[in-house]
Amino acid sequence: MTTGIVKDDRYLAHNLGAGHIEGPERLEIIHAAIERGLPFPCALIEPRPASREELEYIHAPEYVGLISRLAGRRYVELDQDTSMTAGSYEAARLAAGGAIRAADMIMEGEIGSAVALVRPPGHHAERGRAQGFCLFNNVAIAAEHLIRGRGLRRVLIADWDLHHGNGTQNAFYLRKDVLFFSTHRFPFYPGSGYWNEVGEGSGEGFTVNVPLTAGKGNEDYRFIYRNILGPIAAAYRPEFILVSAGFDIFAGDPLGGMEITGDGFGALAAELLTMARDHAQGRILFVLEGGYDPQGLSSGVLQVLAQLSATAHPPEVAADASLQTRAEIAPVLDVHKKYWPL
Ligand SMILES: [Zn+2]
């Protein structure tokens, strides 16, 4: 089945100036790599703006109202590192709407899987607050759309961004219909995501945090995805997998500290694709979050696309963690043994 790509120049209109690391050049680099030609066919997906109602799946009406009223303003600071300029509201609505549209096309069987190249990113955005370069929580909105709009009962969100997806975690902390799994650097921005944050009430056990110190490489990550997320996904049996794909775990990312290479992104995509095929009828959508190194972004996205299009063998990356990584994940396994067959 064809792989879809959400790709649109309107995402470039969210532009905070040359000094801001989350700039339009992040997408321009990926677009250029795609336009040089992919060795496999892909379907380009034109995004639509998310409606007010869809944004309010996750965000407070007062917050959506505030952001909409600021549309067109030249420069507004919302948070110490999150601002809006004239094109930001439209880009942010298209980011959430692009994820929704790709998810819908996968549900309809028009495409098998997709990568949504959207910005601004989303996973730090809270119910009533912009945070960490994020205005609307694209992945959380897509998950809620799959549940409310498509009647799904179990959606898995895997978040491999360097930073913890606090907004996504909080959106579903009390619920079991969305399982949130995150690997992230810790202690680090935004400060949340310790292993003892496991969800509450009927959501207890359905938030899985794997906090990691810097320096983790391809083999560590593959080990974690195969040996922690693998058995959890097998037991949860998600009907759809959404991936918060942040390429800031790339070795050399200016905000990073992890050691993932292009092959590592391909290996992680292969692990997740296997889970999607085994449990979710192959339904999987990768949504761009962070990533600030040009090479990390272009090689990472191309590797993910190559896996989805089934034109490349999974990279030869052993699922093997260092002793230090095994020590760091021991408490995760320990606390989640209570909920999952680990
Ligand atoms: Zn990040």
Tab-separated table of C-alpha atoms and ligand atoms in Angstrom:
chain	number	residue	atom	x	y	z
A	1	MET	CA	0.000	0.000	0.000
A	2	THR	CA	1.104	3.519	-0.760
A	3	THR	CA	2.762	5.638	1.891
A	4	GLY	CA	1.372	9.166	2.343
A	5	ILE	CA	3.331	12.327	3.051
A	6	VAL	CA	1.713	15.474	4.437
A	7	LYS	CA	3.782	18.200	2.797
A	8	ASP	CA	2.715	21.823	2.380
A	9	ASP	CA	4.516	25.143	2.054
A	10	ARG	CA	1.942	26.834	4.289
A	11	TYR	CA	3.788	25.305	7.246
A	12	LEU	CA	6.695	27.607	6.406
A	13	ALA	CA	4.591	30.671	7.269
A	14	HIS	CA	5.096	30.045	10.991
A	15	ASN	CA	8.357	31.967	11.141
A	16	LEU	CA	9.779	33.333	14.365
A	17	GLY	CA	12.849	34.895	12.758
A	18	ALA	CA	16.353	33.752	11.947
A	19	GLY	CA	17.347	33.448	15.604
A	20	HIS	CA	14.747	30.792	16.440
A	21	ILE	CA	15.846	27.173	16.214
A	22	GLU	CA	12.341	25.907	15.321
A	23	GLY	CA	12.345	27.619	11.924
A	24	PRO	CA	10.862	26.928	8.479
A	25	GLU	CA	14.257	25.724	7.220
A	26	ARG	CA	13.628	22.513	9.201
A	27	LEU	CA	10.909	21.606	6.716
A	28	GLU	CA	12.675	23.117	3.696
A	29	ILE	CA	15.554	20.686	4.262
A	30	ILE	CA	13.196	17.704	4.368
A	31	HIS	CA	11.185	18.964	1.380
A	32	ALA	CA	14.401	19.348	-0.644
A	33	ALA	CA	15.421	15.780	0.186
A	34	ILE	CA	12.008	14.494	-0.925
A	35	GLU	CA	11.985	16.619	-4.077
A	36	ARG	CA	15.374	15.239	-5.123
A	37	GLY	CA	13.389	12.074	-5.679
A	38	LEU	CA	12.360	9.136	-3.552
A	39	PRO	CA	13.250	5.633	-4.712
A	40	PHE	CA	9.643	4.573	-4.062
A	41	PRO	CA	6.198	6.005	-4.826
A	42	CYS	CA	4.464	8.123	-2.205
A	43	ALA	CA	1.146	9.986	-2.204
A	44	LEU	CA	1.290	13.658	-1.301
A	45	ILE	CA	-1.446	14.610	1.151
A	46	GLU	CA	-2.802	18.143	1.204
A	47	PRO	CA	-3.665	19.132	4.768
A	48	ARG	CA	-6.840	20.892	5.796
A	49	PRO	CA	-7.159	23.177	8.804
A	50	ALA	CA	-8.482	21.540	11.969
A	51	SER	CA	-11.874	22.934	12.964
A	52	ARG	CA	-12.471	24.759	16.242
A	53	GLU	CA	-14.352	21.698	17.474
A	54	GLU	CA	-11.394	19.433	16.661
A	55	LEU	CA	-8.908	21.737	18.412
A	56	GLU	CA	-11.233	21.726	21.430
A	57	TYR	CA	-11.034	17.917	21.593
A	58	ILE	CA	-7.838	18.581	23.544
A	59	HIS	CA	-7.645	22.314	24.220
A	60	ALA	CA	-9.769	24.618	26.378
A	61	PRO	CA	-12.177	26.768	24.333
A	62	GLU	CA	-10.724	29.908	25.974
A	63	TYR	CA	-7.227	28.932	24.827
A	64	VAL	CA	-8.317	28.165	21.243
A	65	GLY	CA	-10.192	31.487	21.256
A	66	LEU	CA	-7.113	33.356	22.440
A	67	ILE	CA	-4.857	31.849	19.762
A	68	SER	CA	-7.445	32.529	17.047
A	69	ARG	CA	-7.734	36.185	18.120
A	70	LEU	CA	-3.946	36.557	17.910
A	71	ALA	CA	-3.924	35.340	14.275
A	72	GLY	CA	-2.335	37.860	11.940
A	73	ARG	CA	-0.507	39.745	14.701
A	74	ARG	CA	3.104	40.416	13.814
A	75	TYR	CA	4.709	38.948	16.943
A	76	VAL	CA	3.234	37.674	20.213
A	77	GLU	CA	5.193	35.863	22.903
A	78	LEU	CA	3.186	33.077	24.580
A	79	ASP	CA	5.860	31.328	26.627
A	80	GLN	CA	9.572	31.897	27.121
A	81	ASP	CA	10.362	29.953	23.929
A	82	THR	CA	6.990	29.868	22.135
A	83	SER	CA	5.755	32.753	20.029
A	84	MET	CA	3.341	33.459	17.206
A	85	THR	CA	3.727	35.520	14.066
A	86	ALA	CA	1.229	36.387	11.348
A	87	GLY	CA	1.088	32.917	9.753
A	88	SER	CA	1.268	30.862	12.942
A	89	TYR	CA	-2.422	30.233	13.637
A	90	GLU	CA	-3.087	28.980	10.115
A	91	ALA	CA	0.035	26.781	10.197
A	92	ALA	CA	-0.932	25.378	13.599
A	93	ARG	CA	-4.485	24.577	12.447
A	94	LEU	CA	-3.019	22.895	9.359
A	95	ALA	CA	-0.588	20.925	11.538
A	96	ALA	CA	-3.401	19.409	13.582
A	97	GLY	CA	-5.608	19.070	10.487
A	98	GLY	CA	-2.794	17.451	8.509
A	99	ALA	CA	-2.442	14.751	11.166
A	100	ILE	CA	-6.228	14.229	11.175
A	101	ARG	CA	-6.419	14.007	7.384
A	102	ALA	CA	-3.575	11.493	7.185
A	103	ALA	CA	-5.200	9.407	9.936
A	104	ASP	CA	-8.517	9.488	8.061
A	105	MET	CA	-6.898	8.385	4.803
A	106	ILE	CA	-5.255	5.470	6.605
A	107	MET	CA	-8.597	4.527	8.182
A	108	GLU	CA	-10.266	4.658	4.748
A	109	GLY	CA	-7.545	2.444	3.279
A	110	GLU	CA	-6.545	5.100	0.728
A	111	ILE	CA	-2.964	4.833	1.985
A	112	GLY	CA	-1.295	2.263	4.208
A	113	SER	CA	0.690	4.557	6.467
A	114	ALA	CA	1.959	8.129	6.471
A	115	VAL	CA	4.458	10.691	7.657
A	116	ALA	CA	3.033	14.137	8.494
A	117	LEU	CA	5.704	16.809	8.018
A	118	VAL	CA	4.021	19.474	10.091
A	119	ARG	CA	5.018	22.451	12.188
A	120	PRO	CA	4.669	23.969	14.679
A	121	PRO	CA	5.207	20.751	16.662
A	122	GLY	CA	2.684	19.687	19.275
A	123	HIS	CA	3.608	17.375	22.138
A	124	HIS	CA	4.378	20.050	24.753
A	125	ALA	CA	1.105	21.950	24.161
A	126	GLU	CA	-1.155	21.669	27.207
A	127	ARG	CA	-4.925	21.956	27.424
A	128	GLY	CA	-4.819	25.670	28.128
A	129	ARG	CA	-1.275	26.713	27.303
A	130	ALA	CA	1.324	26.906	24.532
A	131	GLN	CA	4.696	25.512	25.517
A	132	GLY	CA	8.060	24.466	24.096
A	133	PHE	CA	7.535	25.652	20.461
A	134	CYS	CA	4.083	23.967	20.427
A	135	LEU	CA	0.682	25.659	19.916
A	136	PHE	CA	-1.780	22.793	19.415
A	137	ASN	CA	-1.109	19.163	20.318
A	138	ASN	CA	-1.284	17.603	16.848
A	139	VAL	CA	-0.845	13.980	17.902
A	140	ALA	CA	-3.266	14.211	20.832
A	141	ILE	CA	-5.898	15.824	18.591
A	142	ALA	CA	-5.444	13.059	15.991
A	143	ALA	CA	-5.781	10.396	18.718
A	144	GLU	CA	-8.979	11.965	20.016
A	145	HIS	CA	-10.302	12.214	16.459
A	146	LEU	CA	-9.697	8.483	15.967
A	147	ILE	CA	-11.674	7.767	19.133
A	148	ARG	CA	-14.520	10.273	18.807
A	149	GLY	CA	-14.728	10.511	15.041
A	150	ARG	CA	-13.792	6.978	14.053
A	151	GLY	CA	-14.976	4.952	17.022
A	152	LEU	CA	-11.630	3.370	17.893
A	153	ARG	CA	-11.215	2.102	21.434
A	154	ARG	CA	-7.432	1.724	21.722
A	155	VAL	CA	-4.849	4.098	20.265
A	156	LEU	CA	-1.139	3.821	21.037
A	157	ILE	CA	1.024	6.943	20.981
A	158	ALA	CA	4.773	6.256	20.890
A	159	ASP	CA	6.856	9.396	21.495
A	160	TRP	CA	10.576	9.058	20.682
A	161	ASP	CA	11.322	12.804	20.751
A	162	LEU	CA	14.287	13.786	22.940
A	163	HIS	CA	11.917	15.676	25.240
A	164	HIS	CA	9.062	14.300	27.293
A	165	GLY	CA	5.633	14.883	25.708
A	166	ASN	CA	4.054	16.475	28.767
A	167	GLY	CA	1.021	17.787	26.898
A	168	THR	CA	0.169	14.400	25.416
A	169	GLN	CA	0.682	12.630	28.731
A	170	ASN	CA	-1.607	15.046	30.550
A	171	ALA	CA	-4.313	14.840	27.873
A	172	PHE	CA	-4.753	11.113	28.465
A	173	TYR	CA	-3.404	10.576	31.996
A	174	LEU	CA	-6.748	9.397	33.399
A	175	ARG	CA	-7.737	7.270	30.401
A	176	LYS	CA	-6.998	3.834	29.036
A	177	ASP	CA	-8.264	4.330	25.481
A	178	VAL	CA	-5.004	6.102	24.629
A	179	LEU	CA	-1.769	4.472	25.776
A	180	PHE	CA	1.123	6.927	25.937
A	181	PHE	CA	4.650	5.498	25.704
A	182	SER	CA	7.618	7.869	25.829
A	183	THR	CA	11.382	7.549	25.751
A	184	HIS	CA	13.121	10.817	26.592
A	185	ARG	CA	16.179	12.399	28.133
A	186	PHE	CA	15.811	12.887	31.888
A	187	PRO	CA	16.361	14.955	33.949
A	188	PHE	CA	15.839	17.479	31.163
A	189	TYR	CA	13.298	19.880	29.692
A	190	PRO	CA	10.312	19.936	30.407
A	191	GLY	CA	10.993	18.129	33.701
A	192	SER	CA	8.168	15.559	33.612
A	193	GLY	CA	8.294	11.912	32.518
A	194	TYR	CA	9.730	10.058	35.497
A	195	TRP	CA	9.099	6.302	35.504
A	196	ASN	CA	6.669	6.578	38.414
A	197	GLU	CA	4.260	8.650	36.293
A	198	VAL	CA	2.074	5.738	35.146
A	199	GLY	CA	-1.385	7.303	34.798
A	200	GLU	CA	-4.168	7.545	37.365
A	201	GLY	CA	-7.656	6.174	37.927
A	202	SER	CA	-8.766	4.062	34.983
A	203	GLY	CA	-5.659	5.335	33.183
A	204	GLU	CA	-3.297	3.703	35.683
A	205	GLY	CA	-0.695	1.671	33.771
A	206	PHE	CA	-1.558	3.310	30.437
A	207	THR	CA	1.195	5.932	30.648
A	208	VAL	CA	4.651	4.398	30.254
A	209	ASN	CA	7.677	6.628	30.756
A	210	VAL	CA	11.226	5.530	30.015
A	211	PRO	CA	13.508	8.307	31.306
A	212	LEU	CA	17.075	8.025	30.020
A	213	THR	CA	20.330	9.866	30.622
A	214	ALA	CA	22.240	11.231	27.635
A	215	GLY	CA	24.341	9.108	25.301
A	216	LYS	CA	21.878	6.355	24.384
A	217	GLY	CA	22.430	4.897	20.926
A	218	ASN	CA	20.657	2.886	18.237
A	219	GLU	CA	21.026	-0.465	19.994
A	220	ASP	CA	19.743	0.866	23.326
A	221	TYR	CA	16.661	2.382	21.714
A	222	ARG	CA	15.888	-0.707	19.666
A	223	PHE	CA	16.234	-2.841	22.799
A	224	ILE	CA	13.779	-0.604	24.674
A	225	TYR	CA	11.222	-0.526	21.861
A	226	ARG	CA	11.408	-4.278	21.353
A	227	ASN	CA	11.497	-5.357	25.001
A	228	ILE	CA	9.282	-2.799	26.715
A	229	LEU	CA	6.899	-1.410	24.099
A	230	GLY	CA	6.753	-4.703	22.146
A	231	PRO	CA	5.118	-6.797	24.908
A	232	ILE	CA	2.944	-3.873	26.029
A	233	ALA	CA	1.632	-3.375	22.489
A	234	ALA	CA	0.996	-7.116	22.145
A	235	ALA	CA	-1.148	-7.035	25.288
A	236	TYR	CA	-2.862	-3.701	24.553
A	237	ARG	CA	-3.620	-4.523	20.901
A	238	PRO	CA	-3.839	-0.936	19.602
A	239	GLU	CA	-6.115	-0.277	16.645
A	240	PHE	CA	-3.888	2.568	15.441
A	241	ILE	CA	-0.334	3.680	16.237
A	242	LEU	CA	0.582	7.370	16.266
A	243	VAL	CA	4.240	8.278	16.561
A	244	SER	CA	5.496	11.591	17.943
A	245	ALA	CA	8.587	11.502	15.763
A	246	GLY	CA	11.164	13.932	17.085
A	247	PHE	CA	14.493	13.805	15.316
A	248	ASP	CA	16.307	15.615	18.136
A	249	ILE	CA	17.633	12.266	19.411
A	250	PHE	CA	19.969	12.385	16.376
A	251	ALA	CA	23.677	12.315	17.257
A	252	GLY	CA	24.811	15.907	16.846
A	253	ASP	CA	21.436	17.586	17.286
A	254	PRO	CA	22.089	21.013	18.830
A	255	LEU	CA	19.489	20.425	21.581
A	256	GLY	CA	20.243	16.727	21.880
A	257	GLY	CA	22.619	14.455	23.733
A	258	MET	CA	21.440	11.133	22.323
A	259	GLU	CA	23.391	9.184	19.688
A	260	ILE	CA	20.809	7.997	17.162
A	261	THR	CA	21.852	7.826	13.494
A	262	GLY	CA	19.771	7.539	10.318
A	263	ASP	CA	19.908	3.751	10.668
A	264	GLY	CA	18.583	4.069	14.209
A	265	PHE	CA	15.484	5.924	13.001
A	266	GLY	CA	14.959	3.225	10.385
A	267	ALA	CA	15.295	0.526	13.051
A	268	LEU	CA	12.784	2.238	15.354
A	269	ALA	CA	10.355	2.700	12.463
A	270	ALA	CA	10.763	-0.999	11.629
A	271	GLU	CA	9.975	-1.996	15.232
A	272	LEU	CA	6.849	0.163	15.280
A	273	LEU	CA	5.761	-1.000	11.841
A	274	THR	CA	5.984	-4.606	13.022
A	275	MET	CA	3.724	-3.753	15.970
A	276	ALA	CA	1.293	-1.971	13.637
A	277	ARG	CA	1.147	-4.979	11.293
A	278	ASP	CA	0.805	-7.457	14.147
A	279	HIS	CA	-1.948	-5.621	16.030
A	280	ALA	CA	-3.308	-2.567	14.190
A	281	GLN	CA	-3.906	-3.748	10.610
A	282	GLY	CA	-0.731	-1.881	9.677
A	283	ARG	CA	-2.224	1.510	10.585
A	284	ILE	CA	0.606	3.847	11.596
A	285	LEU	CA	1.137	7.589	11.293
A	286	PHE	CA	4.385	9.396	12.106
A	287	VAL	CA	3.953	13.079	13.019
A	288	LEU	CA	6.977	15.374	13.096
A	289	GLU	CA	7.832	16.862	16.486
A	290	GLY	CA	11.361	18.227	17.166
A	291	GLY	CA	14.696	17.806	15.403
A	292	TYR	CA	17.118	20.631	14.721
A	293	ASP	CA	20.034	19.154	12.814
A	294	PRO	CA	19.637	19.243	8.990
A	295	GLN	CA	21.227	15.825	8.518
A	296	GLY	CA	19.186	14.321	11.349
A	297	LEU	CA	15.937	15.588	9.869
A	298	SER	CA	16.540	14.577	6.270
A	299	SER	CA	18.193	11.211	6.904
A	300	GLY	CA	15.719	10.372	9.669
A	301	VAL	CA	12.605	11.124	7.624
A	302	LEU	CA	13.957	9.301	4.550
A	303	GLN	CA	14.764	6.235	6.643
A	304	VAL	CA	11.263	6.189	8.115
A	305	LEU	CA	9.713	6.552	4.649
A	306	ALA	CA	11.919	3.755	3.296
A	307	GLN	CA	10.645	1.413	6.020
A	308	LEU	CA	7.008	2.361	5.479
A	309	SER	CA	7.273	1.863	1.724
A	310	ALA	CA	8.862	-1.553	2.344
A	311	THR	CA	11.635	-0.806	-0.110
A	312	ALA	CA	14.426	-1.142	2.420
A	313	HIS	CA	15.333	-3.972	4.741
A	314	PRO	CA	15.324	-2.925	8.379
A	315	PRO	CA	18.794	-1.544	9.170
A	316	GLU	CA	21.092	-3.980	10.905
A	317	VAL	CA	20.872	-2.591	14.399
A	318	ALA	CA	21.001	-5.136	17.216
A	319	ALA	CA	18.373	-4.876	19.957
A	320	ASP	CA	21.006	-4.823	22.664
A	321	ALA	CA	21.316	-2.366	25.520
A	322	SER	CA	24.391	-1.358	27.486
A	323	LEU	CA	24.623	-2.303	31.148
A	324	GLN	CA	23.932	1.296	32.099
A	325	THR	CA	20.801	1.404	29.944
A	326	ARG	CA	19.606	-1.858	31.481
A	327	ALA	CA	20.110	-0.353	34.929
A	328	GLU	CA	18.189	2.786	33.960
A	329	ILE	CA	15.200	0.876	32.587
A	330	ALA	CA	15.027	-1.621	35.462
A	331	PRO	CA	12.623	0.557	37.499
A	332	VAL	CA	10.386	0.999	34.428
A	333	LEU	CA	10.112	-2.765	34.018
A	334	ASP	CA	9.608	-3.168	37.736
A	335	VAL	CA	6.732	-0.692	38.053
A	336	HIS	CA	4.999	-1.822	34.851
A	337	LYS	CA	5.230	-5.567	35.619
A	338	LYS	CA	2.127	-4.938	37.632
A	339	TYR	CA	0.192	-3.932	34.516
A	340	TRP	CA	1.878	-5.677	31.580
A	341	PRO	CA	3.516	-9.050	30.768
A	342	LEU	CA	7.071	-7.727	31.044
B	1	ZN	ZN	12.078	17.622	21.320
